[in-house]
PDB file of C-alpha atoms in Angstrom:
ATOM      1  CA  UNK G   1       0.167  -0.176   0.097  1.00  0.00           C
ATOM      2  CA  UNK G   2       1.042   3.655  -0.861  1.00  0.00           C
ATOM      3  CA  UNK G   3       0.771   6.206   1.569  1.00  0.00           C
ATOM      4  CA  UNK G   4      -2.201   8.469   0.810  1.00  0.00           C
ATOM      5  CA  UNK G   5      -1.962  12.434   1.108  1.00  0.00           C
ATOM      6  CA  UNK G   6      -4.841  13.997   2.846  1.00  0.00           C
ATOM      7  CA  UNK G   7      -6.725  16.889   1.638  1.00  0.00           C
ATOM      8  CA  UNK G   8      -4.991  20.431   3.097  1.00  0.00           C
ATOM      9  CA  UNK G   9      -8.521  20.894   4.916  1.00  0.00           C
ATOM     10  CA  UNK G  10      -7.709  18.107   7.000  1.00  0.00           C
ATOM     11  CA  UNK G  11      -4.799  19.279   8.592  1.00  0.00           C
ATOM     12  CA  UNK G  12      -4.964  18.530  12.423  1.00  0.00           C
ATOM     13  CA  UNK G  13      -5.196  21.048  15.309  1.00  0.00           C
ATOM     14  CA  UNK G  14      -3.150  20.365  18.826  1.00  0.00           C
ATOM     15  CA  UNK G  15      -5.891  19.208  21.304  1.00  0.00           C
ATOM     16  CA  UNK G  16      -5.217  19.116  25.231  1.00  0.00           C
ATOM     17  CA  UNK G  17      -3.227  16.183  26.597  1.00  0.00           C
ATOM     18  CA  UNK G  18      -5.240  14.233  28.926  1.00  0.00           C
ATOM     19  CA  UNK G  19      -4.363  13.801  32.418  1.00  0.00           C
ATOM     20  CA  UNK G  20      -2.960   9.839  31.773  1.00  0.00           C
ATOM     21  CA  UNK G  21      -2.174   8.668  28.226  1.00  0.00           C
ATOM     22  CA  UNK G  22       0.114   5.572  27.200  1.00  0.00           C
ATOM     23  CA  UNK G  23       2.672   5.102  24.505  1.00  0.00           C
ATOM     24  CA  UNK G  24       2.108   2.645  21.702  1.00  0.00           C
ATOM     25  CA  UNK G  25       3.985  -0.772  21.871  1.00  0.00           C
ATOM     26  CA  UNK G  26       7.302  -1.312  19.454  1.00  0.00           C
ATOM     27  CA  UNK G  27       5.130  -4.141  18.162  1.00  0.00           C
ATOM     28  CA  UNK G  28       2.793  -1.726  16.439  1.00  0.00           C
ATOM     29  CA  UNK G  29      -0.962  -1.994  15.662  1.00  0.00           C
ATOM     30  CA  UNK G  30      -3.548  -5.037  14.977  1.00  0.00           C
ATOM     31  CA  UNK G  31      -6.411  -3.371  12.650  1.00  0.00           C
ATOM     32  CA  UNK G  32      -9.436  -5.525  13.245  1.00  0.00           C
ATOM     33  CA  UNK G  33     -12.889  -5.712  12.223  1.00  0.00           C
ATOM     34  CA  UNK G  34     -15.601  -8.508  13.295  1.00  0.00           C
ATOM     35  CA  UNK G  35     -18.765  -9.410  11.802  1.00  0.00           C
ATOM     36  CA  UNK G  36     -21.475 -10.793  14.419  1.00  0.00           C
ATOM     37  CA  UNK G  37     -25.047 -12.247  14.594  1.00  0.00           C
ATOM     38  CA  UNK G  38     -26.033  -8.764  16.435  1.00  0.00           C
ATOM     39  CA  UNK G  39     -25.262  -6.246  18.912  1.00  0.00           C
ATOM     40  CA  UNK G  40     -26.072  -7.954  22.283  1.00  0.00           C
ATOM     41  CA  UNK G  41     -24.130  -9.444  24.834  1.00  0.00           C
ATOM     42  CA  UNK G  42     -25.190 -13.019  23.785  1.00  0.00           C
ATOM     43  CA  UNK G  43     -24.360 -12.436  20.037  1.00  0.00           C
ATOM     44  CA  UNK G  44     -21.545 -14.126  18.377  1.00  0.00           C
ATOM     45  CA  UNK G  45     -18.655 -13.146  16.234  1.00  0.00           C
ATOM     46  CA  UNK G  46     -18.939 -15.087  12.657  1.00  0.00           C
ATOM     47  CA  UNK G  47     -15.958 -13.796  10.837  1.00  0.00           C
ATOM     48  CA  UNK G  48     -12.836 -11.711  11.964  1.00  0.00           C
ATOM     49  CA  UNK G  49     -10.153  -9.662   9.581  1.00  0.00           C
ATOM     50  CA  UNK G  50      -7.172  -8.464  10.765  1.00  0.00           C
ATOM     51  CA  UNK G  51      -3.979  -6.428   9.469  1.00  0.00           C
ATOM     52  CA  UNK G  52      -0.734  -6.209  11.553  1.00  0.00           C
ATOM     53  CA  UNK G  53       0.779  -2.698  11.036  1.00  0.00           C
ATOM     54  CA  UNK G  54       4.452  -1.834  12.477  1.00  0.00           C
ATOM     55  CA  UNK G  55       4.769   1.179  14.463  1.00  0.00           C
ATOM     56  CA  UNK G  56       4.835   3.506  11.359  1.00  0.00           C
ATOM     57  CA  UNK G  57       1.752   2.065  10.387  1.00  0.00           C
ATOM     58  CA  UNK G  58       3.237  -0.153   7.511  1.00  0.00           C
ATOM     59  CA  UNK G  59       1.483  -3.537   6.494  1.00  0.00           C
ATOM     60  CA  UNK G  60       3.360  -6.549   7.685  1.00  0.00           C
ATOM     61  CA  UNK G  61       0.651  -9.061   7.507  1.00  0.00           C
ATOM     62  CA  UNK G  62      -3.217  -9.695   7.267  1.00  0.00           C
ATOM     63  CA  UNK G  63      -5.344 -12.669   8.571  1.00  0.00           C
ATOM     64  CA  UNK G  64      -9.132 -13.454   8.045  1.00  0.00           C
ATOM     65  CA  UNK G  65     -11.335 -16.299   8.980  1.00  0.00           C
ATOM     66  CA  UNK G  66     -14.992 -17.381   9.135  1.00  0.00           C
ATOM     67  CA  UNK G  67     -16.266 -18.336  12.475  1.00  0.00           C
ATOM     68  CA  UNK G  68     -19.119 -20.864  13.188  1.00  0.00           C
ATOM     69  CA  UNK G  69     -21.249 -19.303  16.097  1.00  0.00           C
ATOM     70  CA  UNK G  70     -23.251 -22.731  16.526  1.00  0.00           C
ATOM     71  CA  UNK G  71     -26.557 -20.463  16.394  1.00  0.00           C
ATOM     72  CA  UNK G  72     -28.353 -18.259  13.934  1.00  0.00           C
ATOM     73  CA  UNK G  73     -26.336 -15.940  11.871  1.00  0.00           C
ATOM     74  CA  UNK G  74     -28.364 -12.979  12.497  1.00  0.00           C
ATOM     75  CA  UNK G  75     -28.558 -10.140   9.785  1.00  0.00           C
ATOM     76  CA  UNK G  76     -27.571 -12.107   6.847  1.00  0.00           C
ATOM     77  CA  UNK G  77     -28.363  -9.332   4.403  1.00  0.00           C
ATOM     78  CA  UNK G  78     -25.679  -7.109   5.853  1.00  0.00           C
ATOM     79  CA  UNK G  79     -22.930  -9.629   6.460  1.00  0.00           C
ATOM     80  CA  UNK G  80     -23.900 -12.353   3.726  1.00  0.00           C
ATOM     81  CA  UNK G  81     -22.720 -15.064   5.797  1.00  0.00           C
ATOM     82  CA  UNK G  82     -25.547 -17.787   5.869  1.00  0.00           C
ATOM     83  CA  UNK G  83     -26.011 -21.202   7.781  1.00  0.00           C
ATOM     84  CA  UNK G  84     -24.684 -22.964   4.891  1.00  0.00           C
ATOM     85  CA  UNK G  85     -21.414 -20.712   4.701  1.00  0.00           C
ATOM     86  CA  UNK G  86     -20.770 -21.025   8.089  1.00  0.00           C
ATOM     87  CA  UNK G  87     -21.238 -24.703   8.742  1.00  0.00           C
ATOM     88  CA  UNK G  88     -17.709 -26.023   7.953  1.00  0.00           C
ATOM     89  CA  UNK G  89     -16.025 -22.936   9.328  1.00  0.00           C
ATOM     90  CA  UNK G  90     -13.912 -23.665  12.907  1.00  0.00           C
ATOM     91  CA  UNK G  91     -15.715 -22.356  16.255  1.00  0.00           C
ATOM     92  CA  UNK G  92     -13.825 -19.591  18.188  1.00  0.00           C
ATOM     93  CA  UNK G  93     -12.309 -21.621  20.516  1.00  0.00           C
ATOM     94  CA  UNK G  94     -10.386 -23.389  17.480  1.00  0.00           C
ATOM     95  CA  UNK G  95      -8.989 -19.900  16.187  1.00  0.00           C
ATOM     96  CA  UNK G  96      -8.602 -18.338  19.585  1.00  0.00           C
ATOM     97  CA  UNK G  97      -4.883 -19.342  19.848  1.00  0.00           C
ATOM     98  CA  UNK G  98      -3.849 -17.973  16.077  1.00  0.00           C
ATOM     99  CA  UNK G  99      -6.138 -14.914  16.904  1.00  0.00           C
ATOM    100  CA  UNK G 100      -4.491 -14.307  20.378  1.00  0.00           C
ATOM    101  CA  UNK G 101      -0.712 -14.738  18.709  1.00  0.00           C
ATOM    102  CA  UNK G 102      -1.732 -11.908  15.970  1.00  0.00           C
ATOM    103  CA  UNK G 103      -3.131  -9.382  18.690  1.00  0.00           C
ATOM    104  CA  UNK G 104      -0.414  -9.919  21.263  1.00  0.00           C
ATOM    105  CA  UNK G 105       1.704  -6.921  22.333  1.00  0.00           C
ATOM    106  CA  UNK G 106      -0.272  -4.878  19.928  1.00  0.00           C
ATOM    107  CA  UNK G 107      -2.504  -1.746  20.014  1.00  0.00           C
ATOM    108  CA  UNK G 108      -6.027  -3.033  18.662  1.00  0.00           C
ATOM    109  CA  UNK G 109      -7.459  -0.520  16.081  1.00  0.00           C
ATOM    110  CA  UNK G 110     -10.755  -0.804  15.475  1.00  0.00           C
ATOM    111  CA  UNK G 111     -13.754   1.604  14.030  1.00  0.00           C
ATOM    112  CA  UNK G 112     -16.255   1.924  17.200  1.00  0.00           C
ATOM    113  CA  UNK G 113     -13.446   0.051  18.881  1.00  0.00           C
ATOM    114  CA  UNK G 114     -15.721  -0.600  21.993  1.00  0.00           C
ATOM    115  CA  UNK G 115     -17.975  -2.690  20.271  1.00  0.00           C
ATOM    116  CA  UNK G 116     -15.218  -4.875  18.507  1.00  0.00           C
ATOM    117  CA  UNK G 117     -13.288  -5.180  21.722  1.00  0.00           C
ATOM    118  CA  UNK G 118     -16.267  -6.141  23.954  1.00  0.00           C
ATOM    119  CA  UNK G 119     -17.404  -8.681  21.153  1.00  0.00           C
ATOM    120  CA  UNK G 120     -13.768  -9.942  20.829  1.00  0.00           C
ATOM    121  CA  UNK G 121     -13.323  -9.985  24.823  1.00  0.00           C
ATOM    122  CA  UNK G 122     -16.368 -11.949  25.156  1.00  0.00           C
ATOM    123  CA  UNK G 123     -15.541 -14.977  23.006  1.00  0.00           C
ATOM    124  CA  UNK G 124     -12.119 -15.375  24.619  1.00  0.00           C
ATOM    125  CA  UNK G 125     -13.789 -15.507  27.984  1.00  0.00           C
ATOM    126  CA  UNK G 126     -16.573 -17.880  26.657  1.00  0.00           C
ATOM    127  CA  UNK G 127     -13.408 -20.056  25.690  1.00  0.00           C
ATOM    128  CA  UNK G 128     -11.604 -19.232  28.945  1.00  0.00           C
ATOM    129  CA  UNK G 129      -8.942 -17.092  28.012  1.00  0.00           C
ATOM    130  CA  UNK G 130      -8.430 -13.466  28.194  1.00  0.00           C
ATOM    131  CA  UNK G 131      -7.785 -11.575  24.925  1.00  0.00           C
ATOM    132  CA  UNK G 132      -4.053 -10.537  24.894  1.00  0.00           C
ATOM    133  CA  UNK G 133      -4.962  -6.680  24.276  1.00  0.00           C
ATOM    134  CA  UNK G 134      -3.966  -4.069  26.916  1.00  0.00           C
ATOM    135  CA  UNK G 135      -4.851  -0.893  24.754  1.00  0.00           C
ATOM    136  CA  UNK G 136      -7.120   0.068  21.815  1.00  0.00           C
ATOM    137  CA  UNK G 137      -7.492   2.982  19.687  1.00  0.00           C
ATOM    138  CA  UNK G 138     -10.800   3.728  17.953  1.00  0.00           C
ATOM    139  CA  UNK G 139     -10.447   5.634  14.602  1.00  0.00           C
ATOM    140  CA  UNK G 140     -13.776   7.440  15.270  1.00  0.00           C
ATOM    141  CA  UNK G 141     -12.215   9.289  18.185  1.00  0.00           C
ATOM    142  CA  UNK G 142      -8.759   9.821  16.376  1.00  0.00           C
ATOM    143  CA  UNK G 143     -10.858  11.531  13.462  1.00  0.00           C
ATOM    144  CA  UNK G 144     -12.320  13.515  16.246  1.00  0.00           C
ATOM    145  CA  UNK G 145      -9.292  14.630  17.695  1.00  0.00           C
ATOM    146  CA  UNK G 146      -7.801  15.353  14.022  1.00  0.00           C
ATOM    147  CA  UNK G 147     -10.555  17.445  13.473  1.00  0.00           C
ATOM    148  CA  UNK G 148     -11.443  15.776  10.047  1.00  0.00           C
ATOM    149  CA  UNK G 149     -14.358  17.561   8.348  1.00  0.00           C
ATOM    150  CA  UNK G 150     -16.113  14.009   7.915  1.00  0.00           C
ATOM    151  CA  UNK G 151     -20.181  14.046   7.708  1.00  0.00           C
ATOM    152  CA  UNK G 152     -20.565  11.652   9.794  1.00  0.00           C
ATOM    153  CA  UNK G 153     -18.694   8.898  11.793  1.00  0.00           C
ATOM    154  CA  UNK G 154     -18.960   5.861   9.375  1.00  0.00           C
ATOM    155  CA  UNK G 155     -16.228   3.811   7.888  1.00  0.00           C
ATOM    156  CA  UNK G 156     -17.231   4.626   4.422  1.00  0.00           C
ATOM    157  CA  UNK G 157     -16.920   8.678   5.049  1.00  0.00           C
ATOM    158  CA  UNK G 158     -13.423   7.931   6.527  1.00  0.00           C
ATOM    159  CA  UNK G 159     -12.215   5.874   3.707  1.00  0.00           C
ATOM    160  CA  UNK G 160     -13.833   8.549   1.170  1.00  0.00           C
ATOM    161  CA  UNK G 161     -11.682  11.528   2.818  1.00  0.00           C
ATOM    162  CA  UNK G 162      -8.398   9.546   2.493  1.00  0.00           C
ATOM    163  CA  UNK G 163      -9.173   7.912  -1.085  1.00  0.00           C
ATOM    164  CA  UNK G 164      -9.564   4.707  -0.035  1.00  0.00           C
ATOM    165  CA  UNK G 165     -11.924   2.353  -2.032  1.00  0.00           C
ATOM    166  CA  UNK G 166     -14.139  -0.101  -0.258  1.00  0.00           C
ATOM    167  CA  UNK G 167     -14.611  -3.046  -2.460  1.00  0.00           C
ATOM    168  CA  UNK G 168     -16.920  -5.258  -0.100  1.00  0.00           C
ATOM    169  CA  UNK G 169     -18.240  -3.446   2.895  1.00  0.00           C
ATOM    170  CA  UNK G 170     -19.171  -5.586   5.886  1.00  0.00           C
ATOM    171  CA  UNK G 171     -16.937  -8.408   4.791  1.00  0.00           C
ATOM    172  CA  UNK G 172     -14.302  -8.018   7.816  1.00  0.00           C
ATOM    173  CA  UNK G 173     -11.201  -8.688   5.769  1.00  0.00           C
ATOM    174  CA  UNK G 174     -11.880  -5.782   3.252  1.00  0.00           C
ATOM    175  CA  UNK G 175     -13.175  -3.567   6.113  1.00  0.00           C
ATOM    176  CA  UNK G 176     -10.122  -4.116   8.021  1.00  0.00           C
ATOM    177  CA  UNK G 177      -7.932  -3.361   4.950  1.00  0.00           C
ATOM    178  CA  UNK G 178      -9.872  -0.071   4.205  1.00  0.00           C
ATOM    179  CA  UNK G 179      -9.416   0.891   7.861  1.00  0.00           C
ATOM    180  CA  UNK G 180      -5.729   0.106   7.753  1.00  0.00           C
ATOM    181  CA  UNK G 181      -5.214   2.375   4.634  1.00  0.00           C
ATOM    182  CA  UNK G 182      -7.184   5.055   6.027  1.00  0.00           C
ATOM    183  CA  UNK G 183      -5.337   4.668   9.866  1.00  0.00           C
ATOM    184  CA  UNK G 184      -1.700   5.067   8.393  1.00  0.00           C
ATOM    185  CA  UNK G 185      -2.327   8.758   7.327  1.00  0.00           C
ATOM    186  CA  UNK G 186      -4.509   9.650  10.381  1.00  0.00           C
ATOM    187  CA  UNK G 187      -1.474   8.021  12.111  1.00  0.00           C
ATOM    188  CA  UNK G 188       1.082  10.498  10.394  1.00  0.00           C
ATOM    189  CA  UNK G 189      -1.165  13.298  10.919  1.00  0.00           C
ATOM    190  CA  UNK G 190      -1.551  12.740  14.322  1.00  0.00           C
ATOM    191  CA  UNK G 191       2.513  12.513  14.603  1.00  0.00           C
ATOM    192  CA  UNK G 192       2.921  15.512  12.527  1.00  0.00           C
ATOM    193  CA  UNK G 193       0.241  17.484  14.382  1.00  0.00           C
ATOM    194  CA  UNK G 194       1.501  16.731  18.000  1.00  0.00           C
ATOM    195  CA  UNK G 195      -2.125  15.224  18.417  1.00  0.00           C
ATOM    196  CA  UNK G 196      -1.872  12.198  21.140  1.00  0.00           C
ATOM    197  CA  UNK G 197      -3.022   8.978  19.962  1.00  0.00           C
ATOM    198  CA  UNK G 198      -6.378   8.240  21.900  1.00  0.00           C
ATOM    199  CA  UNK G 199      -5.384   5.092  23.348  1.00  0.00           C
ATOM    200  CA  UNK G 200      -7.688   3.233  26.061  1.00  0.00           C
ATOM    201  CA  UNK G 201      -7.122   0.612  28.519  1.00  0.00           C
ATOM    202  CA  UNK G 202      -8.887  -2.796  27.768  1.00  0.00           C
ATOM    203  CA  UNK G 203     -10.728  -4.251  30.532  1.00  0.00           C
ATOM    204  CA  UNK G 204     -11.717  -8.019  29.948  1.00  0.00           C
ATOM    205  CA  UNK G 205     -15.442  -8.469  29.552  1.00  0.00           C
ATOM    206  CA  UNK G 206     -16.937 -11.112  31.848  1.00  0.00           C
ATOM    207  CA  UNK G 207     -20.564 -10.747  31.518  1.00  0.00           C
ATOM    208  CA  UNK G 208     -21.553 -13.091  28.679  1.00  0.00           C
ATOM    209  CA  UNK G 209     -25.377 -12.531  28.947  1.00  0.00           C
ATOM    210  CA  UNK G 210     -27.942 -15.058  28.390  1.00  0.00           C
ATOM    211  CA  UNK G 211     -28.025 -16.964  25.416  1.00  0.00           C
ATOM    212  CA  UNK G 212     -31.447 -16.635  23.629  1.00  0.00           C
ATOM    213  CA  UNK G 213     -32.876 -19.329  21.378  1.00  0.00           C
ATOM    214  CA  UNK G 214     -32.806 -18.751  17.734  1.00  0.00           C
ATOM    215  CA  UNK G 215     -36.047 -17.583  16.098  1.00  0.00           C
ATOM    216  CA  UNK G 216     -37.655 -20.124  13.626  1.00  0.00           C
ATOM    217  CA  UNK G 217     -38.758 -17.167  11.520  1.00  0.00           C
ATOM    218  CA  UNK G 218     -35.617 -16.287  10.391  1.00  0.00           C
ATOM    219  CA  UNK G 219     -36.972 -14.576   7.357  1.00  0.00           C
ATOM    220  CA  UNK G 220     -38.517 -12.071   9.870  1.00  0.00           C
ATOM    221  CA  UNK G 221     -35.752 -11.172  11.669  1.00  0.00           C
ATOM    222  CA  UNK G 222     -34.902  -7.534  11.544  1.00  0.00           C
ATOM    223  CA  UNK G 223     -32.636  -4.905  12.548  1.00  0.00           C
ATOM    224  CA  UNK G 224     -34.818  -3.754  15.494  1.00  0.00           C
ATOM    225  CA  UNK G 225     -33.859  -6.894  17.284  1.00  0.00           C
ATOM    226  CA  UNK G 226     -30.466  -5.239  17.881  1.00  0.00           C
ATOM    227  CA  UNK G 227     -30.712  -4.139  21.367  1.00  0.00           C
ATOM    228  CA  UNK G 228     -31.168  -0.567  21.660  1.00  0.00           C
ATOM    229  CA  UNK G 229     -30.930   1.817  24.466  1.00  0.00           C
ATOM    230  CA  UNK G 230     -33.863   1.560  26.869  1.00  0.00           C
ATOM    231  CA  UNK G 231     -35.957   4.355  27.523  1.00  0.00           C
ATOM    232  CA  UNK G 232     -35.878   4.476  31.533  1.00  0.00           C
ATOM    233  CA  UNK G 233     -38.613   6.155  33.542  1.00  0.00           C
ATOM    234  CA  UNK G 234     -37.453   9.412  35.190  1.00  0.00           C
ATOM    235  CA  UNK G 235     -35.824   9.360  38.626  1.00  0.00           C
ATOM    236  CA  UNK G 236     -38.144  10.627  41.527  1.00  0.00           C
ATOM    237  CA  UNK G 237     -35.679  11.982  43.530  1.00  0.00           C
ATOM    238  CA  UNK G 238     -34.144  15.354  42.968  1.00  0.00           C
ATOM    239  CA  UNK G 239     -30.344  15.479  42.510  1.00  0.00           C
ATOM    240  CA  UNK G 240     -28.717  15.631  46.088  1.00  0.00           C
ATOM    241  CA  UNK G 241     -25.434  16.934  44.638  1.00  0.00           C
ATOM    242  CA  UNK G 242     -22.041  15.359  44.097  1.00  0.00           C
ATOM    243  CA  UNK G 243     -20.878  12.410  45.707  1.00  0.00           C
ATOM    244  CA  UNK G 244     -18.062  12.843  47.996  1.00  0.00           C
ATOM    245  CA  UNK G 245     -15.265  10.379  48.550  1.00  0.00           C
ATOM    246  CA  UNK G 246     -15.486   8.263  51.908  1.00  0.00           C
ATOM    247  CA  UNK G 247     -19.497   9.020  51.866  1.00  0.00           C
ATOM    248  CA  UNK G 248     -22.195   6.650  50.742  1.00  0.00           C
ATOM    249  CA  UNK G 249     -24.086   7.326  47.328  1.00  0.00           C
ATOM    250  CA  UNK G 250     -27.435   9.274  48.014  1.00  0.00           C
ATOM    251  CA  UNK G 251     -30.686   8.359  45.967  1.00  0.00           C
ATOM    252  CA  UNK G 252     -31.057  10.927  43.180  1.00  0.00           C
ATOM    253  CA  UNK G 253     -27.511  11.394  42.260  1.00  0.00           C
ATOM    254  CA  UNK G 254     -27.037  11.718  38.629  1.00  0.00           C
ATOM    255  CA  UNK G 255     -24.412   8.887  37.726  1.00  0.00           C
ATOM    256  CA  UNK G 256     -22.773   8.882  34.277  1.00  0.00           C
ATOM    257  CA  UNK G 257     -20.799   5.738  32.524  1.00  0.00           C
ATOM    258  CA  UNK G 258     -18.024   5.858  30.342  1.00  0.00           C
ATOM    259  CA  UNK G 259     -15.291   3.110  28.688  1.00  0.00           C
ATOM    260  CA  UNK G 260     -15.601  -0.581  28.667  1.00  0.00           C
ATOM    261  CA  UNK G 261     -16.686  -2.268  32.084  1.00  0.00           C
ATOM    262  CA  UNK G 262     -16.447  -5.970  33.155  1.00  0.00           C
ATOM    263  CA  UNK G 263     -19.776  -5.849  33.884  1.00  0.00           C
ATOM    264  CA  UNK G 264     -22.363  -5.349  30.868  1.00  0.00           C
ATOM    265  CA  UNK G 265     -23.121  -1.371  30.799  1.00  0.00           C
ATOM    266  CA  UNK G 266     -27.038  -2.217  30.806  1.00  0.00           C
ATOM    267  CA  UNK G 267     -26.540  -4.245  33.741  1.00  0.00           C
ATOM    268  CA  UNK G 268     -24.877  -1.744  35.883  1.00  0.00           C
ATOM    269  CA  UNK G 269     -27.332   1.085  35.098  1.00  0.00           C
ATOM    270  CA  UNK G 270     -30.207  -1.460  35.972  1.00  0.00           C
ATOM    271  CA  UNK G 271     -28.715  -1.817  39.377  1.00  0.00           C
ATOM    272  CA  UNK G 272     -28.215   1.876  39.626  1.00  0.00           C
ATOM    273  CA  UNK G 273     -31.492   2.860  38.856  1.00  0.00           C
ATOM    274  CA  UNK G 274     -33.111   0.051  41.223  1.00  0.00           C
ATOM    275  CA  UNK G 275     -31.046   1.771  43.917  1.00  0.00           C
ATOM    276  CA  UNK G 276     -32.407   4.920  42.829  1.00  0.00           C
ATOM    277  CA  UNK G 277     -29.908   6.740  41.142  1.00  0.00           C
ATOM    278  CA  UNK G 278     -30.328   8.931  37.973  1.00  0.00           C
ATOM    279  CA  UNK G 279     -28.621   7.843  34.930  1.00  0.00           C
ATOM    280  CA  UNK G 280     -26.885  10.706  33.205  1.00  0.00           C
ATOM    281  CA  UNK G 281     -26.364  10.423  29.235  1.00  0.00           C
ATOM    282  CA  UNK G 282     -23.850  13.275  29.555  1.00  0.00           C
ATOM    283  CA  UNK G 283     -21.161  15.183  32.173  1.00  0.00           C
ATOM    284  CA  UNK G 284     -21.873  18.515  33.083  1.00  0.00           C
ATOM    285  CA  UNK G 285     -21.272  20.394  36.555  1.00  0.00           C
ATOM    286  CA  UNK G 286     -24.569  18.588  37.841  1.00  0.00           C
ATOM    287  CA  UNK G 287     -23.544  15.184  37.437  1.00  0.00           C
ATOM    288  CA  UNK G 288     -22.625  13.576  40.782  1.00  0.00           C
ATOM    289  CA  UNK G 289     -20.434  10.909  39.669  1.00  0.00           C
ATOM    290  CA  UNK G 290     -18.678   9.503  36.636  1.00  0.00           C
ATOM    291  CA  UNK G 291     -18.150   5.901  36.570  1.00  0.00           C
ATOM    292  CA  UNK G 292     -14.613   4.603  34.667  1.00  0.00           C
ATOM    293  CA  UNK G 293     -11.909   2.420  34.658  1.00  0.00           C
ATOM    294  CA  UNK G 294      -9.804   4.925  32.882  1.00  0.00           C
ATOM    295  CA  UNK G 295     -10.347   8.240  34.493  1.00  0.00           C
ATOM    296  CA  UNK G 296      -7.445   9.799  32.426  1.00  0.00           C
ATOM    297  CA  UNK G 297      -9.304   8.239  29.120  1.00  0.00           C
ATOM    298  CA  UNK G 298     -10.188   9.944  25.700  1.00  0.00           C
ATOM    299  CA  UNK G 299     -13.829  10.022  25.645  1.00  0.00           C
ATOM    300  CA  UNK G 300     -15.903  13.019  26.055  1.00  0.00           C
ATOM    301  CA  UNK G 301     -17.489  12.252  29.090  1.00  0.00           C
ATOM    302  CA  UNK G 302     -13.838  11.592  30.809  1.00  0.00           C
ATOM    303  CA  UNK G 303     -12.554  14.866  29.302  1.00  0.00           C
ATOM    304  CA  UNK G 304     -15.721  16.877  30.559  1.00  0.00           C
ATOM    305  CA  UNK G 305     -15.433  15.294  34.179  1.00  0.00           C
ATOM    306  CA  UNK G 306     -11.820  16.681  34.304  1.00  0.00           C
ATOM    307  CA  UNK G 307     -12.682  19.966  33.077  1.00  0.00           C
ATOM    308  CA  UNK G 308     -15.547  20.493  35.370  1.00  0.00           C
ATOM    309  CA  UNK G 309     -14.067  18.575  38.058  1.00  0.00           C
ATOM    310  CA  UNK G 310     -16.913  15.612  38.420  1.00  0.00           C
ATOM    311  CA  UNK G 311     -15.851  13.086  40.776  1.00  0.00           C
ATOM    312  CA  UNK G 312     -14.900   9.864  39.377  1.00  0.00           C
ATOM    313  CA  UNK G 313     -14.939   6.267  40.548  1.00  0.00           C
ATOM    314  CA  UNK G 314     -14.098   3.060  39.478  1.00  0.00           C
ATOM    315  CA  UNK G 315     -16.308   0.205  38.490  1.00  0.00           C
ATOM    316  CA  UNK G 316     -15.540  -2.169  41.792  1.00  0.00           C
ATOM    317  CA  UNK G 317     -15.609   0.754  44.103  1.00  0.00           C
ATOM    318  CA  UNK G 318     -19.152   1.747  42.304  1.00  0.00           C
ATOM    319  CA  UNK G 319     -20.325  -1.705  42.605  1.00  0.00           C
ATOM    320  CA  UNK G 320     -19.192  -1.948  46.195  1.00  0.00           C
ATOM    321  CA  UNK G 321     -21.408   1.798  47.116  1.00  0.00           C
ATOM    322  CA  UNK G 322     -24.238   0.301  45.424  1.00  0.00           C
ATOM    323  CA  UNK G 323     -24.713  -2.072  48.040  1.00  0.00           C
ATOM    324  CA  UNK G 324     -26.155   0.513  50.378  1.00  0.00           C
ATOM    325  CA  UNK G 325     -27.165   3.406  48.915  1.00  0.00           C
ATOM    326  CA  UNK G 326     -28.649   6.366  51.569  1.00  0.00           C
ATOM    327  CA  UNK G 327     -32.266   7.220  51.283  1.00  0.00           C
ATOM    328  CA  UNK G 328     -32.836  10.879  49.789  1.00  0.00           C
ATOM    329  CA  UNK G 329     -32.831  13.495  52.397  1.00  0.00           C
ATOM    330  CA  UNK G 330     -36.480  14.548  51.345  1.00  0.00           C
ATOM    331  CA  UNK G 331     -37.651  10.815  51.234  1.00  0.00           C
TER     332      UNK G 331
END
């Protein structure tokens, strides 16, 4: 592959450096894309594409595999992988060792990396293993930090900006190739512009969800079957203010979450709501607490929390405090 020169209006601007950040390992990057049976906790990986890049973004190897999920393949009209195609494919435990070796020691790069990491991490957990990835990089976040004038966050838009041609969208290998070609000039832009790479620490996912039986009416399976954000009833308690270290949580506190967690996000939110807490979709001066496993992370919520001084708590400490939430003063 040849380096692609970005348009002149894509020149990056320097952005503030978070309180904590890590350096990319010498081993380089693993650009990954997975196709799945859906978007939920119990959904499975059905194909994986991976491009290995050195520290300068040059491709050194690539790899692709189908994966038999042992269940309904889901939205065939999107990924094109039918039962017949997947019938003779290896299961994830059968490809786990090779997948692990291709990931080991590298920063995992993906477009919407949290999703790919969660799906991959759960598959390794089901096999009794841990994905050997310590850090990931989301190209959606990197594009935002580079101030690229993209119309949306789609991979197709990033590819078009850098002149990369997509040959087969939603094919894991081709999507990984496209992303690898778009990541290299993004990496060079970041380095030349002094923009730190938005690396995130990877937390192994252990909440595997409940396997649901495949629907007999596969022809009627629609995209609406993907899990969507649940609309929750309003919290009955007014906000009592910010959480203070050493004190309990209080009913009505506004709690926001960011980054990946060992417990599924929806489960964490359910427990918080049951305890009388308010789930905040964003962070402001009114937010009582931000729950994250990486307080120095690059998410918009983590950055805002640092800016406005919102208290930050890790997942384990939050779960501990949830055991005994104080009643609201006005209750």
